[in-house]
Amino acid sequence: MIEAALLDSLHFPSMPLCWLEHLSLDNETGLDPPGIRVRAVPGLVAADYFAPGYFVWAVLIENLAKVGYEQKNMYMAAYDWRLSFQNTEIRDQALSRLKRKIELMYVTNGYKKVVVVPHSMGVIYFLHFLKWVEAPPPVGGGGGPSWCAKHIKAIMNIGPAFLGVPKAVANILSAEGKDVAFIRAIAPGLLDSETFGFQTLQHVLRVSRTWDSVVSLVPRGGDTIWGDLIRSPEVENICYTSKARYLQSSSKESNGNDTDARRSFHVKELPKYGRIVSFGKETLELPSSKLSIIDSMEFVRKSATRNSNTSCGEILSEYDEMSRKSIKRVAENDAYTARTLLDLLRFVAPKMMKRAEAHFSHGIAEDLDDPKYSHYKYWSNPLEAKLPDAPDMEIYCSYGVGIPTERSYVYKLSSSDRCKSIPLQIDSSAYGSDNGCLKGGVHFVDGDESVPVVSAGFMCAKGWRDKTRFNPSGISTYVREYQHKAPASLLEGRGTESGAHVDIMGNVALIEDVLRVAAGATGAELGGDRIYSDIMKMSERINIQL
């Protein structure tokens, strides 16, 4: 089990600013700030519960214990989720510890191969590990090309963010998402108010921009995967009415053949999801011919208008080093796709992006045999790395569907131009038609509330399916979707059929799948793919060299 763990040696102090200071990393190195040392909790308690009564891995651990698993043959690979993946090795030797633990479990349990169950960011962290363990030292673990085939039976990825999440973009731009945008709409100025010294969003933005891991979640694959100014793979996405959502969540297991039932109860729009960030609803609706083509040199020119000296005193975010005039020019009549938004992020968060892009890449490889792809910054990108030579290994993409999930955003300039304010914010007044996909400045598609279906399922549905250049040994891949069904009452707690990103860890069907694979079952014995969404159609619309 691989999870971004809670941090030890950090009891919530009486002063929130002190707590935030301890959560921050060094803005130059991406490692520990001087005089501060915070580390991941070791062992199963690292992520069994997030807080008392709020489980993460606890339910799955309890069920594994019922079929004979214990600390001798069950291990929680906790790591510091703030760091870049390679820096977890440089600072904590986390990858080396994981390698040794898998080797020990393999030997002490009768040379039986290991089943690995990563969750969320842990999924791409383990992708990084698969390349690291094969690579020669000192950069890699020295296991050689046969290590994975020898030690790993299956990888059961839960809530995988293989191709990133649009949420990461909103986080970098304004420390927002749909919930924060909603709060700002009903209580303007509360979260970024100077009253009582709150300035909550500014502090959150400052801290999160020291975490290189956030950039690992920026959408990968550019316009090929996420769409351009005109098209996107979710072009036929259905935005449900409440009745339709209920009917689908109650439907029987299928292989995606519930389309007719869904079409009876929806209002269908054709939103331009590929415009991940649009400044103004009018820009969102403009034909592509009326939008300016944005290139990197334009951002270089606009960067020249930054303030050389800030009068804001202590800098809370990199926005304080920019003139409001340059920010306004970036936001004029522009829509940004997965390709061009990287330049936008480099413009508004230059220190963060310069540091983190030395550790992460977001493209699609033209030639995977090019020696440059031996660099560790490509290892966690499934579109720029080959799977190991392990034909008997299995890979599962296991995730929830049926929950509106953030896909793209309508932004506007903030009304405040004072120092230390965040100049950009989600335009919560932007809505589409009744029951449409655009609500409160956020476009929604199918997913698990955090990860859109295309990010969670594409690699297993197409990118790795059969033998491809990304999967040269033909590792078997399976798409296992879990249709979300909300609990009927508060007495059910978080529910046993939830497809939500974290609550799915208590999903009975998911737990059964994990137990069966851990007991020796294959993907074929589970029944192969189980699909409710349109992931196969979406994958067909993505034109990528395989």
XYZ file of C-alpha atoms in Angstrom, residues 190-466:
277
model
C -13.699 36.382 3.935
C -10.890 34.022 2.966
C -8.528 36.720 1.732
C -9.571 39.453 4.142
C -7.053 41.335 6.232
C -9.613 41.485 9.010
C -8.147 39.677 12.047
C -5.138 38.863 9.866
C -6.835 35.910 8.155
C -5.558 36.161 4.550
C -6.204 32.425 4.395
C -5.836 31.918 0.656
C -2.630 33.920 0.455
C -1.028 31.780 3.146
C -2.258 28.543 1.568
C -0.913 29.661 -1.818
C 2.451 30.602 -0.369
C 2.855 27.246 1.378
C 1.561 25.011 -1.423
C 3.853 26.673 -3.942
C 6.819 25.276 -2.038
C 5.552 21.710 -2.653
C 6.997 20.292 -5.861
C 4.501 17.434 -5.715
C 1.684 19.777 -6.803
C 3.327 20.115 -10.231
C 3.325 16.308 -10.597
C -0.470 16.587 -10.822
C -0.639 19.242 -13.554
C -2.390 17.694 -16.623
C -0.060 15.606 -18.784
C -0.172 14.853 -22.463
C -1.039 18.346 -23.646
C -3.821 18.951 -26.125
C -3.586 15.382 -27.443
C -5.050 14.067 -24.192
C -7.048 16.979 -22.791
C -8.288 18.626 -25.975
C -7.687 21.960 -27.652
C -9.710 25.141 -28.166
C -12.345 23.201 -30.103
C -12.486 19.548 -29.079
C -11.971 17.290 -26.074
C -12.401 13.546 -25.446
C -15.448 14.247 -23.236
C -17.343 15.958 -26.052
C -20.399 13.797 -25.334
C -20.216 14.208 -21.572
C -23.640 14.097 -19.935
C -24.509 16.520 -17.164
C -27.097 14.786 -15.058
C -30.191 16.019 -13.357
C -30.640 14.722 -9.825
C -33.098 12.108 -11.097
C -30.684 10.861 -13.733
C -27.844 10.588 -11.240
C -30.025 8.521 -8.942
C -31.153 6.225 -11.748
C -27.631 5.607 -12.958
C -26.251 4.964 -9.490
C -28.966 2.377 -9.049
C -28.302 0.664 -12.383
C -26.932 -2.846 -12.631
C -23.307 -3.640 -13.421
C -22.624 -3.281 -17.113
C -19.928 -2.869 -19.701
C -20.939 0.694 -20.501
C -24.233 -0.208 -22.185
C -26.424 2.105 -20.096
C -26.294 4.961 -22.610
C -29.959 4.782 -23.604
C -31.111 4.944 -19.992
C -28.940 7.991 -19.378
C -30.061 9.824 -22.502
C -33.645 9.828 -21.262
C -32.866 12.121 -18.342
C -30.218 14.636 -19.261
C -29.615 18.091 -20.590
C -26.746 17.800 -23.026
C -24.275 20.604 -23.660
C -21.204 20.762 -25.832
C -18.791 22.696 -23.616
C -15.206 23.287 -24.700
C -13.446 21.398 -21.927
C -10.089 21.733 -23.683
C -10.042 25.372 -22.583
C -8.890 24.413 -19.107
C -8.603 28.063 -18.074
C -10.725 30.753 -19.730
C -10.726 34.384 -18.647
C -14.390 35.332 -18.788
C -17.375 33.273 -19.891
C -17.377 35.221 -23.169
C -13.895 33.881 -23.941
C -15.093 30.374 -23.161
C -17.831 30.696 -25.774
C -15.804 32.423 -28.506
C -14.968 30.415 -31.633
C -11.306 29.475 -31.787
C -10.756 31.753 -34.803
C -11.371 34.777 -32.569
C -8.883 33.766 -29.885
C -5.274 34.850 -29.964
C -2.599 32.194 -30.370
C -0.420 32.229 -27.276
C 3.250 31.344 -27.502
C 6.132 31.165 -25.048
C 7.764 34.333 -26.360
C 4.641 36.311 -25.475
C 5.071 35.290 -21.865
C 8.748 36.226 -21.994
C 7.763 39.717 -23.137
C 5.096 40.026 -20.468
C 7.520 38.826 -17.810
C 9.620 41.890 -18.546
C 6.896 44.016 -16.977
C 7.309 42.458 -13.550
C 8.071 44.760 -10.673
C 11.769 44.740 -9.929
C 11.076 45.938 -6.411
C 7.967 45.152 -4.453
C 6.508 47.573 -1.969
C 4.417 44.880 -0.346
C 6.866 44.030 2.378
C 7.102 40.315 3.157
C 6.100 38.383 0.045
C 3.175 36.020 0.551
C 3.126 34.717 -3.012
C 4.982 35.293 -6.252
C 2.126 37.536 -7.356
C 3.616 40.232 -5.137
C 6.622 40.384 -7.467
C 4.401 41.108 -10.493
C 2.797 44.312 -11.683
C -0.983 44.258 -11.901
C -0.574 45.559 -15.460
C 1.314 42.437 -16.545
C -1.254 40.180 -14.890
C -4.072 41.991 -16.652
C -2.367 41.533 -20.030
C -2.139 37.761 -19.443
C -5.851 37.611 -18.639
C -7.101 39.608 -21.631
C -9.142 37.612 -24.146
C -7.295 34.384 -23.591
C -8.178 30.739 -23.136
C -5.514 28.246 -22.142
C -5.340 24.583 -23.104
C -3.211 21.881 -21.472
C -0.322 22.900 -23.716
C -0.415 26.677 -23.255
C -1.343 26.669 -19.579
C 2.178 25.456 -18.740
C 3.440 28.834 -19.967
C 0.735 30.529 -17.908
C 1.894 28.664 -14.798
C 5.526 29.514 -15.528
C 4.501 33.157 -15.716
C 2.492 33.344 -12.477
C 4.642 30.893 -10.457
C 8.150 31.088 -11.979
C 10.119 29.941 -8.930
C 7.871 26.970 -8.296
C 7.790 25.859 -11.926
C 11.531 26.268 -12.473
C 12.260 24.144 -9.419
C 9.575 21.513 -9.968
C 9.978 21.101 -13.726
C 13.486 19.836 -13.048
C 11.689 16.852 -11.475
C 8.551 16.421 -13.591
C 7.625 16.467 -17.271
C 4.201 16.762 -18.896
C 4.656 15.824 -22.536
C 4.312 12.788 -24.806
C 7.494 11.043 -25.922
C 8.140 10.823 -29.649
C 10.893 8.238 -29.240
C 11.003 6.367 -25.932
C 14.450 5.007 -26.827
C 15.905 8.506 -26.786
C 18.547 8.534 -24.002
C 17.042 11.705 -22.530
C 14.132 9.640 -21.154
C 16.498 7.938 -18.748
C 16.332 11.127 -16.656
C 14.194 10.799 -13.537
C 11.964 13.747 -14.396
C 10.205 11.545 -16.984
C 9.707 8.461 -14.796
C 6.322 9.339 -13.296
C 4.782 10.311 -16.654
C 3.233 7.188 -18.252
C 3.417 8.934 -21.650
C 7.189 9.370 -21.416
C 8.264 6.071 -19.880
C 8.046 2.370 -20.711
C 6.526 -0.136 -18.336
C 8.993 -2.779 -17.104
C 9.680 -6.007 -18.969
C 7.260 -8.054 -16.848
C 4.723 -9.819 -19.106
C 3.175 -11.818 -16.236
C 2.490 -8.731 -14.126
C -0.999 -7.175 -14.113
C -2.031 -3.529 -13.813
C -5.475 -2.373 -12.653
C -7.022 1.074 -12.994
C -9.611 1.058 -10.193
C -11.645 4.213 -9.672
C -15.071 5.643 -8.969
C -17.393 7.186 -11.545
C -20.701 9.015 -11.491
C -19.613 12.088 -9.514
C -19.257 15.583 -11.065
C -15.519 16.243 -11.218
C -13.672 19.483 -11.927
C -12.401 19.708 -15.513
C -11.969 23.376 -16.514
C -12.414 26.851 -15.063
C -13.662 30.329 -15.872
C -11.404 32.921 -14.229
C -11.567 36.654 -13.733
C -9.346 39.375 -12.316
C -9.882 40.005 -8.632
C -11.497 43.287 -7.729
C -8.777 43.963 -5.191
C -5.477 45.488 -6.308
C -3.921 45.826 -2.887
C -0.623 44.243 -1.952
C -0.646 40.615 -0.884
C -3.974 39.924 -2.592
C -4.348 37.136 -5.145
C -5.165 38.897 -8.428
C -6.951 35.950 -10.074
C -10.006 34.053 -8.923
C -12.620 31.650 -10.253
C -15.627 33.539 -11.606
C -18.374 31.985 -9.488
C -21.030 33.923 -11.426
C -20.401 31.901 -14.594
C -23.172 29.351 -15.164
C -24.369 27.364 -18.156
C -27.947 26.343 -18.889
C -30.121 24.642 -16.266
C -28.483 21.435 -15.031
C -25.564 22.192 -17.334
C -21.920 21.265 -16.944
C -20.808 24.810 -16.017
C -21.657 25.781 -12.444
C -20.048 28.495 -10.378
C -17.208 29.008 -12.828
C -16.306 25.310 -12.932
C -16.987 22.821 -15.712
C -17.686 19.276 -14.528
C -17.267 15.882 -16.163
C -17.565 12.282 -14.981
C -15.059 11.135 -12.383
C -14.514 10.419 -8.701
C -14.841 14.055 -7.542
C -11.085 14.628 -7.840
C -9.814 12.755 -10.907
C -11.623 12.918 -14.282
C -12.257 9.576 -15.957
C -9.850 10.317 -18.822
C -6.930 10.681 -16.399
C -7.814 7.636 -14.310
C -8.686 5.217 -17.093
C -6.954 6.081 -20.370
C -3.699 4.221 -19.786
C -5.427 0.931 -18.916
C -8.087 1.400 -21.609
C -5.735 2.289 -24.460
C -2.247 3.597 -23.609
C -1.084 0.270 -22.126
C -3.740 -2.020 -23.614
C -2.044 -5.050 -25.224
